mmCIF file of C-alpha atoms in Angstrom:
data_model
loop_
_atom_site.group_PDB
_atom_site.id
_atom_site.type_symbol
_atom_site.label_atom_id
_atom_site.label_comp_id
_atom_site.label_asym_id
_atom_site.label_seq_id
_atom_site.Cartn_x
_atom_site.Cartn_y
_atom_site.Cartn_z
ATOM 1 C CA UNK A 16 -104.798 -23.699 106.136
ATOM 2 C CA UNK A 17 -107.533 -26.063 107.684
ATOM 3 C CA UNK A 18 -107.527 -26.921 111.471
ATOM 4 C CA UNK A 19 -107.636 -30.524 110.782
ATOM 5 C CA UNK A 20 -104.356 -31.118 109.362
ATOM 6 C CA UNK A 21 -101.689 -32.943 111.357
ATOM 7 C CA UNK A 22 -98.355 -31.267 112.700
ATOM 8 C CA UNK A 23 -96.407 -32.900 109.923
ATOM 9 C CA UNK A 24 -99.146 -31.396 107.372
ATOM 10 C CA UNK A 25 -98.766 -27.907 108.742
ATOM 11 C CA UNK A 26 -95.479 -27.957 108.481
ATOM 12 C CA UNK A 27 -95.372 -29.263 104.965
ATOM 13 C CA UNK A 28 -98.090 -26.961 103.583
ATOM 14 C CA UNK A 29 -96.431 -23.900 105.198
ATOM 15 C CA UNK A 30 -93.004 -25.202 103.968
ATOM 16 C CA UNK A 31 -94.418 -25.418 100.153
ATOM 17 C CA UNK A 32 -96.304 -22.170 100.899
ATOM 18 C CA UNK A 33 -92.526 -20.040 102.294
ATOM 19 C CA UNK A 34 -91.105 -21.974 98.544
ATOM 20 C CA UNK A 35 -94.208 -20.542 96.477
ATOM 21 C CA UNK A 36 -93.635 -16.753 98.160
ATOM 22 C CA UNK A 37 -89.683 -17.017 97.883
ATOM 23 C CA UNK A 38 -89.875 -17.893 93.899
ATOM 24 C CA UNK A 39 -92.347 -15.312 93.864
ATOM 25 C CA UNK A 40 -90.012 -13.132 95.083
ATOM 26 C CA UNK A 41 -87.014 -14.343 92.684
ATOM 27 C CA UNK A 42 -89.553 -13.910 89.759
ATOM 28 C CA UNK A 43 -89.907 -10.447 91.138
ATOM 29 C CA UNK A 44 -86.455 -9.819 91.353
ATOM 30 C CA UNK A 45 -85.372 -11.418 87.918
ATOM 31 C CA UNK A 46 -87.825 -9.229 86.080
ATOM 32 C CA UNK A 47 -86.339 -6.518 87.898
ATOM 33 C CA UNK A 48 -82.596 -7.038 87.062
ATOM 34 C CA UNK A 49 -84.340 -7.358 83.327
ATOM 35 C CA UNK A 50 -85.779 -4.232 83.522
ATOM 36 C CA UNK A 51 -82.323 -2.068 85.127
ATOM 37 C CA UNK A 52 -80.203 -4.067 82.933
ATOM 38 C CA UNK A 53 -82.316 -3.292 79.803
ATOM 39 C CA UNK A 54 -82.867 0.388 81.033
ATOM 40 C CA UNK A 55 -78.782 0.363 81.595
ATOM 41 C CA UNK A 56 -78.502 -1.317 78.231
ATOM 42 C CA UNK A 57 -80.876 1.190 76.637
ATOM 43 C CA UNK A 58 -78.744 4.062 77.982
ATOM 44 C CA UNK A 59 -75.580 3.015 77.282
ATOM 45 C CA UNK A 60 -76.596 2.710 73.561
ATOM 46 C CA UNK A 61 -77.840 6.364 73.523
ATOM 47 C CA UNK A 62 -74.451 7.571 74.932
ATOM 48 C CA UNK A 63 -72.344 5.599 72.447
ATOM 49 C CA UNK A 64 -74.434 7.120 69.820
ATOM 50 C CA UNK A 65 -74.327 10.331 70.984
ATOM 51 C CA UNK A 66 -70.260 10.259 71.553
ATOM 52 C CA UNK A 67 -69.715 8.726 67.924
ATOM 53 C CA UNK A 68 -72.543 12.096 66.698
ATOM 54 C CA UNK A 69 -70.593 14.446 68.525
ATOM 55 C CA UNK A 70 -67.416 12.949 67.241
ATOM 56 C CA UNK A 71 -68.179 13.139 63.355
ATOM 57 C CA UNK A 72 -69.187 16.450 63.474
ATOM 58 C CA UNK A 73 -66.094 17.377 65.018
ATOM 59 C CA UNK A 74 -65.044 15.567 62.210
ATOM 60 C CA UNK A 75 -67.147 17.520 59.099
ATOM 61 C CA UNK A 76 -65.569 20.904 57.855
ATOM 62 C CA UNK A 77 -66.759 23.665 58.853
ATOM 63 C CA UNK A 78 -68.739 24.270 55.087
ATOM 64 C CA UNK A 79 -70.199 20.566 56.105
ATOM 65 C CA UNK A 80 -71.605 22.586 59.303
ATOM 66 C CA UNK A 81 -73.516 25.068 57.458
ATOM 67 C CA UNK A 82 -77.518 24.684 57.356
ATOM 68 C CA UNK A 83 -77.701 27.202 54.326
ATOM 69 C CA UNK A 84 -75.817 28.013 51.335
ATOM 70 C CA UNK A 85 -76.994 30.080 48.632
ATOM 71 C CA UNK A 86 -78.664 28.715 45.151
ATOM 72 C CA UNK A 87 -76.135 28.777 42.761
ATOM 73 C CA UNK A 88 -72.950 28.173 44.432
ATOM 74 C CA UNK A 89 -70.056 26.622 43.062
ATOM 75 C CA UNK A 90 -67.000 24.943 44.691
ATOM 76 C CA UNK A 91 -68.993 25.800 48.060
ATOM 77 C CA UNK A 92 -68.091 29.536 48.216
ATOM 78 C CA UNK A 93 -68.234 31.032 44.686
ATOM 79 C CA UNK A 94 -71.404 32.785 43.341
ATOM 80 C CA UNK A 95 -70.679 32.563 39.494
ATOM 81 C CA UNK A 96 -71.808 35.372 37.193
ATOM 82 C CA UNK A 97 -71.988 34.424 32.974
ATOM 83 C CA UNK A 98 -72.738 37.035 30.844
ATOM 84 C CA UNK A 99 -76.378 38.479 31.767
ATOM 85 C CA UNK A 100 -75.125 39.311 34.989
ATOM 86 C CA UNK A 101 -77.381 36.902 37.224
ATOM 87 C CA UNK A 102 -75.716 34.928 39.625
ATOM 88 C CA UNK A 103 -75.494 30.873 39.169
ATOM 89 C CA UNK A 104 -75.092 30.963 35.733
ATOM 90 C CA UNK A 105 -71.755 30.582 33.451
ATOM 91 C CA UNK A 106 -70.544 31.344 29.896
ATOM 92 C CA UNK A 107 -70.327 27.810 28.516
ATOM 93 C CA UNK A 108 -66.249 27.149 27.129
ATOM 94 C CA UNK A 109 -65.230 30.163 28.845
ATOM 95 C CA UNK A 110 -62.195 30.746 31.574
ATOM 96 C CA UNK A 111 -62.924 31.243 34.739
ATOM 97 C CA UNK A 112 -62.209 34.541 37.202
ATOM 98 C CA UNK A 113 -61.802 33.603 40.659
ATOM 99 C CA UNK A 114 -62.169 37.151 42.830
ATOM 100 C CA UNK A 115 -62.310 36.733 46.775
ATOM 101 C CA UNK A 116 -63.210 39.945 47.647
ATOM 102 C CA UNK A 117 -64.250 41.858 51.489
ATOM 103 C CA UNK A 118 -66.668 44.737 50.907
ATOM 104 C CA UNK A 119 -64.817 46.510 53.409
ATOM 105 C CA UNK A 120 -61.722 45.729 52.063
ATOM 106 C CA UNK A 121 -60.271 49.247 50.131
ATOM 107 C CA UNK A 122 -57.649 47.529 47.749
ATOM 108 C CA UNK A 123 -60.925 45.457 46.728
ATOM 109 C CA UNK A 124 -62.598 49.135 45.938
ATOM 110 C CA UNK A 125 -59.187 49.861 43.678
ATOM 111 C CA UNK A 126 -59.168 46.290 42.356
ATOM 112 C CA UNK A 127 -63.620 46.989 41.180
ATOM 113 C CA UNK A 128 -62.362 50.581 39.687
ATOM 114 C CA UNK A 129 -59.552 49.281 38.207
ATOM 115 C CA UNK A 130 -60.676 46.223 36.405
ATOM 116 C CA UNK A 131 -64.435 46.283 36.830
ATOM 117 C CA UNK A 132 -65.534 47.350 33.766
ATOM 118 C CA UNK A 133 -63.240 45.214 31.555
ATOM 119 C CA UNK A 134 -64.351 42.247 33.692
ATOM 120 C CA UNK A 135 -68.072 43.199 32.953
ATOM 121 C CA UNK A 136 -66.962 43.542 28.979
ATOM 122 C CA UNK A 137 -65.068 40.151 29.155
ATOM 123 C CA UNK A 138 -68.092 38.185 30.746
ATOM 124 C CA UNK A 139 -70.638 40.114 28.830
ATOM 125 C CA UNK A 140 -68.805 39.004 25.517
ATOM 126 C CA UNK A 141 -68.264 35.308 26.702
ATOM 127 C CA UNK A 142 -64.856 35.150 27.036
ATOM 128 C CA UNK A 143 -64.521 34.726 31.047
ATOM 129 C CA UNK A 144 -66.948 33.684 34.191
ATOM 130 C CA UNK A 145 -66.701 35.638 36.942
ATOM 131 C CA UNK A 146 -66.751 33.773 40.145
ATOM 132 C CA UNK A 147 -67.350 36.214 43.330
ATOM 133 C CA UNK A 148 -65.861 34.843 46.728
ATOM 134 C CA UNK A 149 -67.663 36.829 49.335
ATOM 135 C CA UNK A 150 -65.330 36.656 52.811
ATOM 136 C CA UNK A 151 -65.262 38.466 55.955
ATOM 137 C CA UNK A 152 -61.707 39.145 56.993
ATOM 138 C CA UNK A 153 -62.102 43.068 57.876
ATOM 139 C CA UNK A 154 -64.918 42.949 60.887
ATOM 140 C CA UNK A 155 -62.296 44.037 63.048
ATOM 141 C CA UNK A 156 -61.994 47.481 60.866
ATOM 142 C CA UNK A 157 -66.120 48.467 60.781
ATOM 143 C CA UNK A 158 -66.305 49.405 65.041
ATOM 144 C CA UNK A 159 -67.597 46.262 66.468
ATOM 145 C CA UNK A 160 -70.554 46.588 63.306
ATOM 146 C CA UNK A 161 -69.178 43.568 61.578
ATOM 147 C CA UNK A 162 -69.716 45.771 58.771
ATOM 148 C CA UNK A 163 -67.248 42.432 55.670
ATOM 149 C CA UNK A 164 -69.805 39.903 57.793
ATOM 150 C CA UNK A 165 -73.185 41.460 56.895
ATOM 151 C CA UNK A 166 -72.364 42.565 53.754
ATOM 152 C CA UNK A 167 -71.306 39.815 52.408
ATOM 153 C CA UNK A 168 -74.062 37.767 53.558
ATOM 154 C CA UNK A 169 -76.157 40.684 51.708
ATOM 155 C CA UNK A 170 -74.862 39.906 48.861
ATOM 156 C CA UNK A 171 -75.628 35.860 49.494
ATOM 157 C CA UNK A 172 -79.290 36.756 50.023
ATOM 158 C CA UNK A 173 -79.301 38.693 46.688
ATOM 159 C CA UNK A 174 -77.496 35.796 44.216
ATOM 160 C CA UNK A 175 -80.606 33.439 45.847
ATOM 161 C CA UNK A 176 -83.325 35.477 46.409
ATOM 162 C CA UNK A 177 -82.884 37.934 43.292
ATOM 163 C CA UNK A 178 -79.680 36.441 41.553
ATOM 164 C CA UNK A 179 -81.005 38.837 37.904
ATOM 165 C CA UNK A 180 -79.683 41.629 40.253
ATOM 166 C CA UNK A 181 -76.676 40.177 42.149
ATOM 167 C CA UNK A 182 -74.067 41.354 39.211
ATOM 168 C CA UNK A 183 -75.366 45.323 39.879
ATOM 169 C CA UNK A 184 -75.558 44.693 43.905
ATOM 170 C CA UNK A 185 -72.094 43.877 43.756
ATOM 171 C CA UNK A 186 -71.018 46.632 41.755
ATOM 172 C CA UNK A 187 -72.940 48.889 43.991
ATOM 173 C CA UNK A 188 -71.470 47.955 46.934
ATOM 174 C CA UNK A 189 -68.150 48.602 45.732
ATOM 175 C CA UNK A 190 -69.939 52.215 44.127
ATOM 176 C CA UNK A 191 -71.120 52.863 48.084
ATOM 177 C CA UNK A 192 -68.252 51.216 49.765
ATOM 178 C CA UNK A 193 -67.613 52.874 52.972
ATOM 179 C CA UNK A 194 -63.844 53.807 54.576
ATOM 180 C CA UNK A 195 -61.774 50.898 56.838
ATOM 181 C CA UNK A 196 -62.361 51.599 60.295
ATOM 182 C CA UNK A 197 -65.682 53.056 60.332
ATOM 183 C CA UNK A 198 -68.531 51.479 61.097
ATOM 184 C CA UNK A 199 -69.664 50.730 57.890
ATOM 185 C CA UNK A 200 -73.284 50.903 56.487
ATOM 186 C CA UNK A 201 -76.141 49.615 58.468
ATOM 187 C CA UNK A 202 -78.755 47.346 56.987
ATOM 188 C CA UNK A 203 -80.943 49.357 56.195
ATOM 189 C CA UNK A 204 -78.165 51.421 54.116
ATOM 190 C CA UNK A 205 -77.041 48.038 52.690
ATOM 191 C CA UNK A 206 -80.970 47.324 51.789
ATOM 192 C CA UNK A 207 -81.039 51.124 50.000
ATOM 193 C CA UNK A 208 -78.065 50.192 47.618
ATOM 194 C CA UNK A 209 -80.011 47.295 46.937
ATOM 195 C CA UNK A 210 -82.553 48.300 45.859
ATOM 196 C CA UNK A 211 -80.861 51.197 43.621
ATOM 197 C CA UNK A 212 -79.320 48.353 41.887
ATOM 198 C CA UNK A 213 -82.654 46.774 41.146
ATOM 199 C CA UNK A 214 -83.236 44.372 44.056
ATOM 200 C CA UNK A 215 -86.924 43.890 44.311
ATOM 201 C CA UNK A 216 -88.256 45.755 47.237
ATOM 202 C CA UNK A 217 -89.342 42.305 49.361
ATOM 203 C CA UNK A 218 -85.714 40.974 48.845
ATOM 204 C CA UNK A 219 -83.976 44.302 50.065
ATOM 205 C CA UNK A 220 -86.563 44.363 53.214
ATOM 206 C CA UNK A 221 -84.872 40.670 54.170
ATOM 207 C CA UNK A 222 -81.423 42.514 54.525
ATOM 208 C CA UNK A 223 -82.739 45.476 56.465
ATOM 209 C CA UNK A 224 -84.108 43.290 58.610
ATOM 210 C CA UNK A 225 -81.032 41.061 59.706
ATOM 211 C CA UNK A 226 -82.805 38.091 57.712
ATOM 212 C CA UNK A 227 -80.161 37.868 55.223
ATOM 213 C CA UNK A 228 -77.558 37.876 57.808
ATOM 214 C CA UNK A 229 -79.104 35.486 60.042
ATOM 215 C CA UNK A 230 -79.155 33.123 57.181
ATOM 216 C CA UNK A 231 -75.541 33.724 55.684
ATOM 217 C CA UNK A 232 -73.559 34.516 58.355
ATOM 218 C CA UNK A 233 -72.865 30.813 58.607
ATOM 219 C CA UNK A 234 -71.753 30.185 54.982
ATOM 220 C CA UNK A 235 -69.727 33.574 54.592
ATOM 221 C CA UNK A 236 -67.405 32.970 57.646
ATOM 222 C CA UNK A 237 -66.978 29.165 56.626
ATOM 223 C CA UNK A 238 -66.056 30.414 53.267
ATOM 224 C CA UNK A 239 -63.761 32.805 54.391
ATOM 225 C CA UNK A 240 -62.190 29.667 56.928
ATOM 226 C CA UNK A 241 -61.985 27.286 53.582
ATOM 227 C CA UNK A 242 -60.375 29.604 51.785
ATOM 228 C CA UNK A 243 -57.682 30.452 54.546
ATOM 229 C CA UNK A 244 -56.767 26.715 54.406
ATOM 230 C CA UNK A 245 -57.007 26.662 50.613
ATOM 231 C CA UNK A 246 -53.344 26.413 49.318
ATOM 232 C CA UNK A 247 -54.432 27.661 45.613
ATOM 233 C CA UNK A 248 -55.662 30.379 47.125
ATOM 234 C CA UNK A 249 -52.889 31.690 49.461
ATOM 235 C CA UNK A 250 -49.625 33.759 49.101
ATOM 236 C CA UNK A 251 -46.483 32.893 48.731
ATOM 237 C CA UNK A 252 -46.098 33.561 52.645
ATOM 238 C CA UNK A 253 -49.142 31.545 53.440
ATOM 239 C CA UNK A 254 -50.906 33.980 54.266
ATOM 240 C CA UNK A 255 -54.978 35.170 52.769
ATOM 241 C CA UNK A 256 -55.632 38.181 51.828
ATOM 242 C CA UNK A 257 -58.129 40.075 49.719
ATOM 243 C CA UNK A 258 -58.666 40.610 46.898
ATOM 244 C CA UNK A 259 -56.984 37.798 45.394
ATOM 245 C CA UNK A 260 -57.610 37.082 42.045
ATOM 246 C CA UNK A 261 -57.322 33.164 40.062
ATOM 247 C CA UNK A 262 -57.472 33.271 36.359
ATOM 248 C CA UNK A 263 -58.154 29.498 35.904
ATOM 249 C CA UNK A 264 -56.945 28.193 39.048
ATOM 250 C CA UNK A 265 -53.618 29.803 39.403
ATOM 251 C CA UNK A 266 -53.154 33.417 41.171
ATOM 252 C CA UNK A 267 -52.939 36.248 39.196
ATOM 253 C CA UNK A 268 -50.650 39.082 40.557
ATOM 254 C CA UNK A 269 -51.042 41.519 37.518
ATOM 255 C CA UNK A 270 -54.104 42.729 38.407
ATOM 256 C CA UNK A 271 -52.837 46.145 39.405
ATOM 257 C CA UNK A 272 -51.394 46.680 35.916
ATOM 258 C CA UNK A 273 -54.529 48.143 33.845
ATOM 259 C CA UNK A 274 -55.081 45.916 30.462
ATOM 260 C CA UNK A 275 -53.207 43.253 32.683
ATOM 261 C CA UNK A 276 -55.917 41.372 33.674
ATOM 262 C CA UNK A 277 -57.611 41.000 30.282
ATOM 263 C CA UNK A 278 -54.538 40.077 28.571
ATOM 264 C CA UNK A 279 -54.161 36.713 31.222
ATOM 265 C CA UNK A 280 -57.812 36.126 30.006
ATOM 266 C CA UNK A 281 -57.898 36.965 26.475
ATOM 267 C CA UNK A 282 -54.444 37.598 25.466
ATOM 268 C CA UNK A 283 -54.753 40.820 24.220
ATOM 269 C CA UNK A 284 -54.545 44.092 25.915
ATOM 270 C CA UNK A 285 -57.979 46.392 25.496
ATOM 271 C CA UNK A 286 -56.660 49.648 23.619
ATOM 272 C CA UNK A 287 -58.738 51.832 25.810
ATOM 273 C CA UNK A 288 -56.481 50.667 29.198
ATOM 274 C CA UNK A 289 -52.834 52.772 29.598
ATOM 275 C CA UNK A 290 -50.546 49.880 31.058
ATOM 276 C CA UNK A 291 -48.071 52.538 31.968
ATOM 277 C CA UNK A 292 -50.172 53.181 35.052
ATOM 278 C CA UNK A 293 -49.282 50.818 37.491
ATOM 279 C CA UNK A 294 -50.263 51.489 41.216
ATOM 280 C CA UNK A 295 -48.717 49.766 43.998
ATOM 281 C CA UNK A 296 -51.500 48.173 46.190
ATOM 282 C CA UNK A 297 -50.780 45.261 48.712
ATOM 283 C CA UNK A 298 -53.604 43.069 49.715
ATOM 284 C CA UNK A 299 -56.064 43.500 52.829
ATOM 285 C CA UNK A 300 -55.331 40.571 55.505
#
């Protein structure tokens, strides 16, 4: 400010000077509100979002949840067999078997011995697809193991990695099937039967590692949960159990009756079966 202004100049240059630092200072100030508001702004969009994620995936069902299902699957928890034994494929006109079965599960072992190898003849000849519902129901029965939960995820990682084999792993399993309320076989036993039935040697390592189970657990216990709250599926007491059998759609009580089961599919009762034998055998739940 120069020395020869007047009084009334000083005054009026530092006057317009205070203005010049004071809408500085607003300026400052405005692009600072911007900046909080658009920062506030900014956040208040990423919690909406996140609130409305977290709310539809409480909304999706727990199969919607799962990251991996294996090749092949129908109806989201069936692994269907047609009559070369490999697992995604189906006999073309044929009637469908619906068998939801727990490898721990012993009535499941007497269900396999009973009807197992008319089943085989039946899909073999065309005249049914067998669809395989792996579920876990029984973990509490294999010692803390989890014995129903690994093997059935086992059985995933066969029908996708090595699905030519999936129709002998299952048979096996049932073949090696161990007693309720022990612990069960251990991967590496579960990776041995495997490979008896034919499972190439780099599949069966995946079980014996934990792999397949690591990638199956998931889908095997949401399968189980679906079919717990599917009403086709349950018992007359609302209640799931295994095995339980659906010969097109509708449950099918007759399996324990041997030549019963063939005679729902086919109509006719293979000579070879006596259907005098019936043994009484109630569900696992």
């Amino acid at each position: 400010m120069s020395t020869n202004m007047t009084k009334a100049q000083r005054r009026d240059a530092a006057r317009a000077e205070a203005l010049a630092l004071q809408k500085k200072q607003q300026s400052r100030e405005k692009r600072s509100r911007a900046i909080v508001l658009s920062a506030l702004g900014a956040g208040l969009v990423i919690l909406v979002v996140a609130v409305v994620m977290i709310f539809l995936e409480g909304q999706k069902s727990p199969m919607e949840k799962v990251d991996s299902i294996p090749a092949g699957v129908v109806q989201e928890t069936g692994i269907p067999v047609g009559a070369d034994g490999a697992a995604g494929t189906t006999n073309e006109g044929a009637k469908t078997l619906d068998v939801y079965v727990d490898y721990m599960c012993p009535i499941c072992g007497q269900f396999e011995s009973l009807n197992g190898a008319s089943i085989a003849e039946m899909r073999e000849g065309g005249d049914v697809t067998l669809v395989v519902h792996p579920v876990t129901i029984l973990d509490r029965a294999s010692q803390g193991t989890e014995y129903s939960t690994r093997a059935a995820s086992a059985a995933a990682w066969v029908a996708d990695q090595a699905p030519e084999q999936f129709s002998a792993f299952h048979e096996a399993m049932f073949a090696s099937q161990p007693e309720e309320n022990t612990a069960g076989l251990s991967d590496e036993q579960i990776a041995q039967v495997a490979e008896q039935a034919g499972v190439p040697a780099d599949v069966a390592a995946g079980i014996a590692s934990g792999e397949a189970n690591d990638t199956y657990e998931e889908w095997v216990r949401a399968a189980t949960e679906e079919a717990q709250n599917d009403e086709s599926v349950l018992n007359a007491e609302g209640g799931f159990g295994t095995p339980t059998v659906l010969v097109e759609g509708e449950r099918f009580e007759g399996w324990q009756t041997p030549g019963g089961l063939t005679q729902a599919v086919t109509g006719e009762a293979p000579a070879s079966e006596d259907p005098s034998a019936e043994p009484s055998v109630e569900p696992s739940e």
